[in-house]
Coordinates of C-alpha atoms in Angstrom, one line a residue:
M1 CA 19.4 -11.9 -36.3
T2 CA 21.9 -9.4 -37.6
Q3 CA 22.4 -5.8 -36.6
F4 CA 20.3 -4.7 -39.6
S5 CA 17.3 -6.3 -38.1
L6 CA 17.3 -3.4 -35.7
L7 CA 16.3 -1.1 -38.6
H8 CA 13.0 -2.9 -38.7
Q9 CA 12.2 -2.3 -35.0
R10 CA 10.5 0.7 -33.4
R11 CA 12.9 0.6 -30.5
F12 CA 15.7 1.6 -32.8
L13 CA 14.6 2.8 -36.2
P14 CA 13.0 6.2 -35.2
F15 CA 16.0 7.0 -33.1
F16 CA 18.4 6.1 -35.9
L17 CA 16.4 8.3 -38.4
T18 CA 16.4 11.1 -35.9
Q19 CA 20.2 11.0 -35.4
F20 CA 20.8 10.5 -39.2
L21 CA 18.7 13.5 -40.2
G22 CA 20.2 15.6 -37.5
A23 CA 23.8 14.9 -38.6
F24 CA 22.8 15.4 -42.2
N25 CA 21.2 18.7 -41.5
D26 CA 24.2 20.0 -39.4
N27 CA 26.5 19.3 -42.3
V28 CA 24.3 20.7 -45.0
Y29 CA 24.2 24.1 -43.2
K30 CA 27.9 24.0 -42.0
N31 CA 29.4 23.3 -45.4
A32 CA 27.1 25.7 -47.2
L33 CA 28.2 28.4 -44.8
V34 CA 31.9 27.5 -45.2
V35 CA 31.7 27.6 -49.0
L36 CA 29.8 30.9 -48.8
M37 CA 32.4 32.4 -46.5
T38 CA 35.3 31.0 -48.5
F39 CA 34.3 32.6 -51.8
N40 CA 32.5 35.7 -50.5
A41 CA 34.3 36.7 -47.3
A42 CA 35.2 40.2 -48.7
R43 CA 31.4 40.9 -49.1
Y44 CA 30.9 40.5 -45.3
T45 CA 34.2 41.4 -43.5
D46 CA 37.8 42.5 -43.7
M47 CA 38.9 39.1 -42.2
S48 CA 40.5 36.6 -44.6
A49 CA 38.4 33.6 -45.6
G50 CA 40.7 31.2 -43.7
V51 CA 40.3 33.2 -40.4
L52 CA 36.5 33.4 -40.9
V53 CA 36.2 29.6 -41.5
N54 CA 38.3 28.8 -38.4
L55 CA 36.1 31.3 -36.4
A56 CA 33.0 29.4 -37.6
A57 CA 34.5 26.1 -36.6
G58 CA 35.3 27.5 -33.1
L59 CA 31.7 28.8 -32.7
F60 CA 30.3 25.4 -33.5
I61 CA 32.6 23.6 -30.9
L62 CA 32.3 26.2 -28.1
P63 CA 28.8 25.1 -27.0
F64 CA 30.1 21.6 -26.2
F65 CA 32.3 23.2 -23.5
L66 CA 29.5 25.4 -22.3
F67 CA 26.4 23.2 -22.3
S68 CA 27.5 19.5 -22.3
A69 CA 27.5 19.3 -18.5
T70 CA 24.0 20.7 -18.3
A71 CA 22.9 18.4 -21.1
G72 CA 24.2 15.4 -19.2
Q73 CA 22.1 16.3 -16.2
L74 CA 19.0 16.9 -18.3
A75 CA 19.4 13.5 -19.9
D76 CA 19.7 11.7 -16.6
K77 CA 16.8 13.7 -14.9
F78 CA 14.1 13.6 -17.6
E79 CA 12.5 11.0 -19.8
K80 CA 14.7 10.8 -22.9
S81 CA 12.2 10.4 -25.8
H82 CA 10.3 13.6 -24.7
L83 CA 13.6 15.4 -24.3
M84 CA 14.7 14.4 -27.8
R85 CA 11.5 15.8 -29.3
L86 CA 12.0 19.1 -27.5
I87 CA 15.6 19.3 -28.9
K88 CA 14.3 18.5 -32.4
L89 CA 11.7 21.3 -32.1
A90 CA 14.5 23.6 -31.1
E91 CA 16.3 22.5 -34.3
I92 CA 13.3 23.7 -36.4
V93 CA 13.4 27.1 -34.8
I94 CA 17.2 27.3 -35.3
M95 CA 16.9 26.4 -39.0
A96 CA 14.1 29.0 -39.4
L97 CA 16.6 31.5 -38.0
A98 CA 19.2 30.2 -40.5
A99 CA 16.8 30.8 -43.4
T100 CA 16.2 34.3 -42.1
A101 CA 20.0 34.9 -41.9
F102 CA 20.4 33.8 -45.5
A103 CA 17.4 36.0 -46.6
L104 CA 18.9 39.0 -44.9
D105 CA 22.4 38.1 -46.0
S106 CA 23.6 38.8 -42.5
L107 CA 26.9 37.2 -41.5
P108 CA 26.4 37.9 -37.7
L109 CA 23.1 36.1 -37.8
M110 CA 24.6 33.2 -39.8
L111 CA 27.3 32.8 -37.2
T112 CA 24.8 33.1 -34.4
T113 CA 22.8 30.3 -36.0
L114 CA 25.9 28.1 -36.2
F115 CA 26.5 28.6 -32.5
L116 CA 22.9 27.7 -31.7
M117 CA 23.3 24.6 -33.9
G118 CA 26.4 23.6 -31.8
A119 CA 24.3 24.2 -28.7
Q120 CA 21.5 21.9 -30.0
S121 CA 24.0 19.2 -30.9
S122 CA 25.7 19.4 -27.5
L123 CA 22.2 18.9 -25.8
F124 CA 21.4 16.0 -28.1
G125 CA 24.8 14.1 -27.6
P126 CA 24.3 12.7 -24.1
V127 CA 20.7 11.6 -24.6
K128 CA 21.7 10.0 -27.9
Y129 CA 24.2 7.6 -26.5
A130 CA 22.5 7.1 -23.1
I131 CA 19.2 5.9 -24.6
L132 CA 20.7 3.0 -26.5
P133 CA 21.3 0.7 -23.4
Q134 CA 17.7 1.3 -22.4
H135 CA 16.3 0.0 -25.6
L136 CA 18.9 -2.5 -26.7
A137 CA 20.1 -5.7 -25.0
E138 CA 23.8 -6.0 -24.1
T139 CA 24.3 -8.3 -27.1
E140 CA 22.9 -5.6 -29.4
L141 CA 24.9 -2.7 -28.2
V142 CA 27.8 -3.3 -30.6
G143 CA 25.5 -3.7 -33.5
G144 CA 23.4 -0.6 -32.5
N145 CA 26.5 1.6 -32.1
A146 CA 27.9 0.3 -35.3
L147 CA 24.7 1.4 -37.2
V148 CA 24.8 4.8 -35.4
E149 CA 28.4 5.5 -36.2
S150 CA 28.2 4.3 -39.8
G151 CA 25.0 6.2 -40.4
T152 CA 26.5 9.4 -38.9
F153 CA 29.5 9.3 -41.1
I154 CA 27.4 8.7 -44.2
A155 CA 25.1 11.6 -43.1
I156 CA 28.2 13.8 -42.7
L157 CA 29.5 12.9 -46.1
I158 CA 26.3 13.4 -48.1
G159 CA 25.3 16.5 -46.0
T160 CA 28.7 18.0 -46.8
I161 CA 28.4 17.3 -50.5
A162 CA 24.8 18.5 -50.6
G163 CA 25.5 21.7 -48.8
G164 CA 28.4 22.5 -51.1
V165 CA 26.4 21.7 -54.2
M166 CA 23.3 23.6 -53.2
I167 CA 25.0 26.8 -52.2
A168 CA 26.8 26.9 -55.5
L169 CA 23.5 26.9 -57.5
P170 CA 21.8 30.1 -58.6
G171 CA 19.8 31.2 -55.6
G172 CA 21.8 28.8 -53.5
T173 CA 20.9 30.3 -50.1
L174 CA 17.2 29.6 -50.9
W175 CA 17.9 26.0 -51.7
V176 CA 19.8 25.6 -48.5
S177 CA 17.2 27.3 -46.4
V178 CA 14.4 25.0 -47.8
A179 CA 16.6 21.9 -47.3
V180 CA 17.5 22.6 -43.7
L181 CA 13.9 23.4 -42.7
V182 CA 12.6 20.2 -44.4
L183 CA 15.3 18.1 -42.7
A184 CA 14.6 19.6 -39.3
V185 CA 10.9 19.0 -39.6
A186 CA 11.5 15.4 -40.8
G187 CA 13.8 14.8 -37.9
Y188 CA 11.1 16.0 -35.5
F189 CA 8.5 13.6 -36.9
A190 CA 11.1 10.8 -36.8
S191 CA 11.7 11.5 -33.1
R192 CA 7.9 11.1 -32.3
G193 CA 8.3 7.4 -32.9
I194 CA 11.0 6.9 -30.3
P195 CA 9.7 4.7 -27.4
V196 CA 9.7 6.0 -23.9
A197 CA 13.0 5.8 -22.0
P198 CA 12.4 6.5 -18.3
A199 CA 14.5 9.0 -16.4
A200 CA 17.6 7.4 -14.8
D201 CA 17.6 9.8 -11.8
A202 CA 14.4 11.8 -11.6
G203 CA 15.4 13.3 -8.2
L204 CA 18.6 14.8 -9.5
R205 CA 19.1 18.5 -8.4
M206 CA 20.3 20.5 -11.4
N207 CA 23.5 22.6 -11.1
W208 CA 23.2 25.4 -13.7
N209 CA 26.8 26.6 -13.2
P210 CA 28.6 25.4 -16.4
L211 CA 32.1 25.7 -14.8
T212 CA 31.5 23.8 -11.6
Q213 CA 29.2 21.2 -13.3
T214 CA 31.7 20.6 -16.1
W215 CA 34.3 19.8 -13.5
R216 CA 31.8 17.6 -11.6
T217 CA 30.8 15.8 -14.9
I218 CA 34.5 15.0 -15.6
G219 CA 34.6 13.6 -12.1
F220 CA 31.8 11.3 -12.9
T221 CA 33.6 10.2 -16.0
R222 CA 36.7 9.4 -13.9
S223 CA 34.9 7.4 -11.3
N224 CA 35.4 4.1 -13.3
R225 CA 39.0 3.8 -14.5
T226 CA 38.2 1.6 -17.5
V227 CA 35.4 3.8 -18.6
F228 CA 37.5 6.9 -18.2
L229 CA 40.3 5.5 -20.2
S230 CA 37.8 4.4 -22.8
V231 CA 36.6 8.1 -22.9
L232 CA 40.2 9.1 -23.4
G233 CA 40.5 6.6 -26.2
I234 CA 37.4 8.0 -28.0
S235 CA 38.7 11.6 -27.5
W236 CA 42.1 10.5 -29.0
F237 CA 40.3 9.1 -32.0
W238 CA 38.6 12.5 -32.6
F239 CA 42.0 14.2 -32.2
Y240 CA 43.4 11.8 -34.8
G241 CA 40.4 12.2 -37.1
A242 CA 40.4 16.0 -36.7
L243 CA 44.1 16.2 -37.7
F244 CA 43.4 14.1 -40.8
L245 CA 40.1 15.6 -41.9
S246 CA 41.4 19.2 -41.6
Q247 CA 44.3 18.3 -43.9
F248 CA 42.1 16.9 -46.7
P249 CA 41.7 20.2 -48.7
G250 CA 45.4 20.9 -48.6
Y251 CA 46.4 17.4 -49.3
A252 CA 44.0 17.1 -52.3
K253 CA 45.2 20.4 -53.8
E254 CA 49.0 20.4 -53.0
V255 CA 49.9 16.7 -52.9
L256 CA 47.5 15.0 -55.3
G257 CA 47.2 18.1 -57.5
G258 CA 43.4 17.8 -57.7
D259 CA 40.6 20.2 -57.8
E260 CA 37.8 20.7 -55.2
Y261 CA 36.2 17.4 -56.2
A262 CA 39.3 15.6 -55.0
V263 CA 38.6 16.8 -51.5
T264 CA 35.1 15.2 -51.6
L265 CA 36.6 12.0 -52.9
L266 CA 39.0 11.8 -49.9
L267 CA 36.2 12.5 -47.5
A268 CA 34.0 9.9 -49.2
V269 CA 36.6 7.1 -49.1
F270 CA 37.4 7.9 -45.4
S271 CA 33.7 7.9 -44.5
V272 CA 33.0 4.6 -46.3
G273 CA 35.9 3.1 -44.4
I274 CA 34.5 4.2 -41.1
G275 CA 31.0 2.9 -42.0
A276 CA 32.4 -0.5 -43.1
G277 CA 34.6 -0.9 -40.1
S278 CA 31.7 0.0 -37.8
L279 CA 29.3 -2.5 -39.4
L280 CA 31.9 -5.2 -39.3
C281 CA 32.3 -4.9 -35.6
E282 CA 29.3 -6.9 -34.7
K283 CA 30.4 -9.9 -36.8
L284 CA 34.0 -9.7 -35.4
S285 CA 32.9 -9.3 -31.8
G286 CA 30.4 -12.1 -31.6
K287 CA 27.6 -9.8 -30.6
H288 CA 29.2 -8.8 -27.2
V289 CA 31.3 -5.8 -26.3
E290 CA 34.6 -7.1 -27.6
I291 CA 37.3 -4.6 -26.5
G292 CA 39.9 -6.8 -28.1
L293 CA 39.1 -5.0 -31.3
V294 CA 40.4 -1.7 -29.9
P295 CA 44.1 -2.7 -30.0
F296 CA 43.5 -4.2 -33.4
G297 CA 42.0 -0.9 -34.6
S298 CA 44.9 1.2 -33.1
I299 CA 47.4 -1.0 -35.0
G300 CA 45.7 -0.4 -38.3
L301 CA 45.4 3.4 -37.6
S302 CA 49.2 3.6 -37.2
L303 CA 50.2 1.2 -39.9
F304 CA 48.1 2.7 -42.7
A305 CA 48.9 6.3 -41.6
L306 CA 52.6 5.3 -41.9
D307 CA 52.0 3.9 -45.4
L308 CA 50.1 7.1 -46.3
W309 CA 53.1 9.1 -45.4
W310 CA 55.3 6.7 -47.3
A311 CA 53.1 6.7 -50.4
S312 CA 52.6 10.5 -50.6
P313 CA 54.4 12.2 -53.4
A314 CA 56.1 15.6 -52.9
A315 CA 53.9 18.6 -52.9
G316 CA 53.4 19.8 -56.5
A317 CA 54.8 16.7 -58.1
M318 CA 51.5 15.6 -59.6
G319 CA 50.6 19.0 -61.0
E320 CA 47.7 21.2 -60.0
G321 CA 44.0 21.7 -60.7
L322 CA 43.7 18.2 -62.1
A323 CA 40.2 16.7 -62.7
I324 CA 39.3 13.5 -60.8
G325 CA 40.0 11.3 -63.8
A326 CA 43.5 12.7 -64.1
V327 CA 44.2 12.2 -60.4
L328 CA 42.9 8.6 -60.5
S329 CA 45.1 7.8 -63.6
Q330 CA 48.1 7.9 -61.2
A331 CA 48.8 4.6 -59.4
V332 CA 49.9 6.5 -56.3
A333 CA 46.4 8.0 -55.9
W334 CA 44.9 4.5 -55.6
R335 CA 47.4 3.6 -52.9
V336 CA 46.5 6.8 -51.0
L337 CA 42.8 6.0 -51.3
F338 CA 43.4 2.5 -50.1
D339 CA 45.3 3.8 -47.1
L340 CA 42.5 6.2 -46.3
L341 CA 39.9 3.5 -46.6
M342 CA 41.8 1.2 -44.3
I343 CA 42.4 4.1 -41.8
G344 CA 38.6 4.6 -41.7
L345 CA 38.0 0.8 -41.4
F346 CA 40.3 0.4 -38.5
G347 CA 38.9 3.6 -37.0
G348 CA 35.5 1.8 -36.9
F349 CA 37.1 -1.2 -35.1
F350 CA 38.6 1.3 -32.6
I351 CA 35.7 3.5 -31.7
V352 CA 32.5 1.3 -31.8
P353 CA 33.6 -1.1 -29.0
L354 CA 34.7 1.9 -26.9
Y355 CA 31.3 3.5 -27.1
A356 CA 29.6 0.2 -26.3
L357 CA 31.9 -0.3 -23.3
I358 CA 31.1 3.1 -21.9
Q359 CA 27.4 2.4 -22.2
S360 CA 27.5 -1.1 -20.7
R361 CA 29.8 -0.3 -17.8
S362 CA 28.5 3.1 -16.7
A363 CA 26.1 3.2 -13.8
P364 CA 22.6 3.9 -15.3
S365 CA 21.9 6.7 -12.8
H366 CA 24.6 8.9 -14.3
R367 CA 25.3 7.4 -17.7
S368 CA 24.3 10.5 -19.5
R369 CA 26.6 12.7 -17.4
I370 CA 29.5 10.3 -18.2
I371 CA 28.7 10.7 -21.9
A372 CA 28.5 14.4 -21.5
G373 CA 32.0 14.3 -20.0
N374 CA 33.0 12.3 -23.0
N375 CA 31.7 15.0 -25.3
I376 CA 33.5 17.7 -23.4
L377 CA 36.8 15.9 -23.7
N378 CA 36.1 15.1 -27.4
A379 CA 35.7 18.8 -28.1
L380 CA 38.8 19.7 -26.2
F381 CA 40.9 17.1 -28.1
M382 CA 39.5 18.4 -31.4
V383 CA 40.4 22.0 -30.6
V384 CA 43.9 20.9 -29.5
A385 CA 44.3 18.9 -32.8
A386 CA 43.2 22.0 -34.9
G387 CA 45.7 24.2 -33.0
L388 CA 48.5 21.7 -33.2
G389 CA 47.9 21.0 -36.9
A390 CA 48.0 24.8 -37.7
A391 CA 51.1 25.3 -35.6
L392 CA 53.0 22.5 -37.2
L393 CA 52.1 23.5 -40.7
A394 CA 53.1 27.1 -40.0
A395 CA 56.4 25.8 -38.7
G396 CA 57.1 24.2 -42.1
V397 CA 56.0 20.6 -41.5
S398 CA 54.5 19.1 -44.6
I399 CA 51.0 17.5 -44.6
A400 CA 52.6 14.0 -45.2
Q401 CA 55.0 14.6 -42.3
L402 CA 52.0 15.5 -40.2
F403 CA 50.4 12.1 -41.0
L404 CA 53.7 10.4 -40.0
M405 CA 53.8 12.2 -36.7
T406 CA 50.1 11.3 -36.0
A407 CA 50.8 7.7 -36.8
I408 CA 53.8 7.6 -34.3
L409 CA 51.9 9.5 -31.7
N410 CA 49.0 7.1 -32.0
G411 CA 51.2 4.2 -31.3
F412 CA 52.5 5.8 -28.1
V413 CA 49.1 6.8 -26.9
A414 CA 47.7 3.3 -27.6
L415 CA 50.6 1.6 -25.7
Y416 CA 50.1 4.0 -22.8
I417 CA 46.4 3.2 -22.5
Y418 CA 46.9 -0.6 -22.8
L419 CA 49.6 -0.6 -20.2
L420 CA 47.3 1.2 -17.8
V421 CA 44.4 -1.2 -18.6
P422 CA 45.9 -4.6 -19.6
E423 CA 42.3 -5.9 -20.1
F424 CA 42.4 -4.4 -23.6
L425 CA 45.5 -6.4 -24.5
L426 CA 44.2 -9.5 -22.8
R427 CA 41.0 -9.4 -24.9
F428 CA 43.1 -8.7 -28.0
I429 CA 45.2 -11.8 -27.5
V430 CA 42.0 -13.9 -26.9
W431 CA 40.3 -12.4 -29.9
V432 CA 43.3 -13.0 -32.2
L433 CA 43.5 -16.7 -31.0
V434 CA 39.8 -17.4 -31.9
H435 CA 40.0 -15.6 -35.2
T436 CA 43.3 -17.0 -36.5
V437 CA 44.3 -20.4 -35.1
Y438 CA 40.6 -21.2 -34.5
R439 CA 37.2 -20.4 -35.7
L440 CA 34.9 -20.6 -32.7
K441 CA 31.2 -21.5 -32.8
V442 CA 29.3 -20.9 -29.5
T443 CA 26.0 -22.5 -28.7
G444 CA 23.9 -21.8 -25.6
D445 CA 26.0 -18.8 -24.3
E446 CA 22.7 -17.2 -23.1
Q447 CA 22.9 -19.8 -20.2
I448 CA 25.8 -17.9 -18.7
P449 CA 24.2 -15.6 -16.1
E450 CA 24.3 -11.9 -17.0
E451 CA 24.9 -11.0 -13.4
G452 CA 25.6 -12.7 -10.1
A453 CA 28.0 -15.4 -9.0
A454 CA 28.3 -18.8 -10.8
V455 CA 30.9 -21.5 -11.3
I456 CA 31.8 -22.4 -14.9
V457 CA 33.0 -26.0 -15.5
A458 CA 34.3 -27.6 -18.7
N459 CA 36.4 -30.5 -20.0
H460 CA 40.1 -29.8 -20.3
V461 CA 41.5 -30.5 -23.7
S462 CA 44.3 -28.0 -24.3
F463 CA 46.4 -25.1 -22.8
V464 CA 44.1 -22.5 -24.4
D465 CA 40.8 -23.9 -23.1
A466 CA 40.4 -21.0 -20.7
L467 CA 41.1 -18.4 -23.4
V468 CA 38.5 -20.0 -25.7
I469 CA 35.8 -19.8 -23.0
M470 CA 36.8 -16.2 -22.1
A471 CA 36.3 -15.3 -25.8
A472 CA 32.8 -16.7 -25.7
S473 CA 31.7 -15.1 -22.4
R474 CA 30.3 -11.6 -22.2
R475 CA 31.5 -11.4 -18.6
P476 CA 35.0 -11.7 -17.2
I477 CA 35.8 -15.2 -15.7
R478 CA 38.4 -15.9 -13.0
F479 CA 39.8 -19.3 -13.8
V480 CA 41.4 -21.6 -11.2
M481 CA 44.7 -22.6 -12.9
D482 CA 47.6 -24.9 -12.1
H483 CA 50.3 -22.6 -10.8
H484 CA 52.9 -24.0 -13.3
I485 CA 51.0 -22.3 -16.2
F486 CA 51.9 -18.9 -14.8
R487 CA 55.5 -19.6 -15.9
W488 CA 54.6 -19.4 -19.6
P489 CA 55.4 -15.9 -20.9
I490 CA 52.2 -15.1 -22.8
L491 CA 49.8 -17.2 -20.8
S492 CA 51.2 -15.8 -17.6
F493 CA 50.3 -12.2 -18.8
V494 CA 46.8 -13.4 -19.8
F495 CA 46.0 -15.2 -16.6
R496 CA 47.5 -12.6 -14.3
T497 CA 45.6 -9.9 -16.1
S498 CA 42.3 -11.8 -15.9
R499 CA 43.0 -12.3 -12.1
A500 CA 43.2 -16.1 -12.5
I501 CA 43.5 -18.0 -9.2
P502 CA 46.7 -20.2 -9.0
I503 CA 46.3 -23.6 -7.3
A504 CA 48.7 -26.5 -6.4
P505 CA 48.0 -30.1 -5.3
A506 CA 47.8 -30.5 -1.5
K507 CA 50.8 -32.8 -1.6
E508 CA 52.9 -30.1 -3.4
D509 CA 51.8 -26.9 -1.6
P510 CA 48.9 -27.3 0.8
A511 CA 49.0 -23.6 1.8
M512 CA 48.5 -22.5 -1.9
M513 CA 45.6 -24.9 -2.3
E514 CA 43.8 -23.6 0.8
K515 CA 44.5 -20.0 -0.3
A516 CA 43.0 -20.8 -3.7
F517 CA 39.7 -22.1 -2.2
D518 CA 39.6 -19.0 0.0
T519 CA 40.0 -16.8 -3.0
V520 CA 37.3 -18.6 -4.9
A521 CA 34.9 -18.1 -2.1
E522 CA 35.7 -14.4 -1.9
A523 CA 35.2 -14.0 -5.7
L524 CA 31.8 -15.8 -5.6
A525 CA 30.8 -13.7 -2.6
A526 CA 31.6 -10.6 -4.7
G527 CA 29.3 -11.9 -7.5
E528 CA 32.0 -12.9 -9.9
L529 CA 32.2 -15.8 -12.3
V530 CA 34.8 -18.5 -11.5
G531 CA 36.0 -21.0 -14.0
L532 CA 37.1 -24.5 -13.2
F533 CA 38.4 -27.6 -15.0
P534 CA 37.3 -30.4 -12.6
E535 CA 39.5 -33.0 -14.2
G536 CA 42.4 -31.2 -12.7
R537 CA 44.7 -31.8 -15.8
I538 CA 44.8 -31.6 -19.5
T539 CA 43.8 -34.9 -21.2
D540 CA 46.6 -36.8 -23.0
T541 CA 44.2 -39.3 -24.5
G542 CA 41.4 -37.1 -25.8
E543 CA 39.0 -38.7 -23.3
M544 CA 37.7 -37.0 -20.1
K545 CA 39.4 -37.8 -16.8
P546 CA 37.3 -38.3 -13.7
F547 CA 36.1 -35.1 -12.1
R548 CA 37.8 -34.3 -8.7
P549 CA 35.8 -33.4 -5.6
G550 CA 37.0 -29.8 -5.5
I551 CA 33.9 -28.5 -7.3
K552 CA 31.7 -30.1 -4.5
R553 CA 33.8 -28.4 -1.8
I554 CA 33.5 -25.0 -3.6
I555 CA 29.7 -25.3 -3.9
E556 CA 29.2 -26.5 -0.3
R557 CA 31.0 -23.4 0.9
S558 CA 29.5 -21.0 -1.7
P559 CA 26.1 -22.3 -2.9
V560 CA 25.9 -20.8 -6.4
P561 CA 24.7 -22.2 -9.8
V562 CA 27.1 -24.3 -11.8
V563 CA 27.2 -23.8 -15.6
P564 CA 28.4 -26.9 -17.5
M565 CA 30.3 -26.4 -20.8
A566 CA 31.9 -28.7 -23.3
L567 CA 34.8 -27.9 -25.7
R568 CA 34.8 -29.6 -29.1
G569 CA 37.4 -29.9 -31.8
L570 CA 40.5 -28.9 -29.7
W571 CA 41.9 -32.4 -29.5
G572 CA 44.8 -32.7 -32.0
S573 CA 45.3 -29.0 -32.3
T574 CA 48.6 -27.2 -31.6
F575 CA 47.9 -26.6 -27.9
S576 CA 46.7 -30.2 -27.1
R577 CA 48.8 -33.1 -26.0
K578 CA 47.9 -35.4 -28.8
G579 CA 51.0 -37.3 -30.0
G580 CA 53.1 -35.8 -27.2
P581 CA 53.8 -32.4 -25.6
A582 CA 51.8 -29.4 -26.7
L583 CA 53.4 -27.0 -29.2
R584 CA 55.7 -29.8 -30.5
K585 CA 54.3 -29.2 -34.0
P586 CA 53.1 -25.6 -34.2
L587 CA 50.1 -25.1 -36.4
R588 CA 50.0 -28.8 -37.3
R589 CA 46.4 -28.4 -38.4
G590 CA 47.0 -25.0 -40.0
L591 CA 44.9 -21.9 -39.3
F592 CA 41.2 -21.4 -38.8
N593 CA 40.5 -24.8 -37.3
R594 CA 36.8 -25.1 -36.5
I595 CA 36.1 -25.6 -32.8
A596 CA 32.9 -25.3 -30.7
L597 CA 31.8 -24.4 -27.2
V598 CA 28.5 -25.8 -26.0
V599 CA 26.9 -24.4 -22.9
G600 CA 24.3 -26.3 -20.9
A601 CA 21.6 -25.2 -18.4
P602 CA 22.9 -24.1 -15.0
V603 CA 22.7 -26.7 -12.2
A604 CA 21.3 -25.6 -8.9
P605 CA 23.7 -25.9 -6.0
D606 CA 21.4 -28.2 -4.0
A607 CA 21.1 -30.5 -7.0
L608 CA 24.9 -30.9 -7.7
R609 CA 26.4 -34.3 -7.9
V610 CA 30.0 -34.7 -9.2
D611 CA 29.3 -37.8 -11.3
A612 CA 26.1 -36.3 -12.8
L613 CA 28.0 -33.1 -13.6
Q614 CA 30.6 -35.1 -15.5
N615 CA 27.9 -37.0 -17.4
T616 CA 26.3 -33.7 -18.4
V617 CA 29.6 -32.3 -19.7
A618 CA 30.3 -35.5 -21.6
A619 CA 26.8 -35.4 -23.1
L620 CA 27.4 -31.8 -24.2
R621 CA 30.7 -32.8 -25.8
G622 CA 29.2 -35.8 -27.6
D623 CA 31.6 -37.7 -29.9
Q624 CA 33.6 -34.6 -30.9
K625 CA 36.8 -34.4 -28.8

């Protein structure tokens, strides 16, 4: 099944429609109001249109600081589908107020409505992301998040266009009023189909103080280091995106020389890129939370932003007020659009795995509060981005130079996060290996326990066997590895980062061997997966060597299931010993070699026999070396 099959299932479709219609409605109203204030500011106030638009943006973001902490508590304390329906009912009331504001032509009431919309969105945010792990399996999280992110950006795009078009029509405020009310009602009816999602912590005592609870919520977010750094990564993406999106009007007008339709074109291309990147995540991640895509995404965000700066003509060089056709007649415009498409694409690779990681690794009892903390930090980063962008432009920095600075800063931020959590780089190396040198097909990976201790055993064909198995596993595996492999520069980083267990033969270093067995026992007692190649060496003939008795010793001390696996197709590849030492002929079979990993049924500890285990692995391998 693909991620799109979720759109046919009640556990996902009503939620998806509810989120889509909500994002669509927000942007219809917001953009209609922005256009109205931009062209009619003098009718309402002495403030300039620019100041008024920035005030409106601030009013929409402010509730995320004020109410996200409370929203996180509500989403953890109460059943989520009922809570969503109440929030969507509030949206109908707010949109009725918006229609009243338009009818009275009252700017204060319009701005009050915008603030209430921000409040409604801040309440919806934590429950929106916290409900997904309750209705989706771990293998569906990436696909579900991809659909949500792509759908949201498409809703933002068409909502922005629709709001701008409708408000410009004769009687535009009436068109917008009817549209937002219809969308709000449709969103409520969609929410009625969302299945029940029980409360995560029904006994939670509410703290209504927004200041103290905000600090406490951020504390929840920081309780898991990897999750917190993932939150910072998402917040950085919104910083990056806010800097880019806020420059689109100026870039379209001053650099590309286009009219107002050029702004829509830039937004459309960027949104399509985000949607495509998000949807590709499931295929590229193999249906599990593949954080190796995050470094890949950050590389693309920097490279294509650099090229956007490089490709951008000087302000005014292309003219001004050009129609779309005139803009697109210039070759440089197509390069700019390609860069924006790729920035969006790699942005999808960056953000979808991070959302899935937060959902999968947060404790269910306070998952909503962690997501609320994420929303608070997202809003903070976006405000800082807006302030920084305005300050740099006021200081004389060009829009293209601002893109350059963002690209460079993105590189430093990414490097900082990956140095703090090497697991991201580790997964990136593994992901690159199985998507360039090899094309991996996995069969039976559902046999790997989703939780609890187990020992993974497989035949040993090459120096990258452990990496291939790590790429196929949804859970981290601590491999027992010959201590000599830790001398290889890249492999050393990979295995140290994955907390591999070095071992040496008893005749070479008996103390290291005993320490390795002790570490294996400790890992299994902690409920971890331990990986082992019972042959004790890489084959130099392509045939399996006899299994050594170490596996029996491990299971006698720690009675846990043993999961047999077989690698196929690695014999004769670059990292095997066919024809002599490995790596003697780099890429001798080229790129994208097809390999396979076949996983068998777990063997109970009391049924383990070393010879039978070897026969099982051999049978799984078959005739394919």
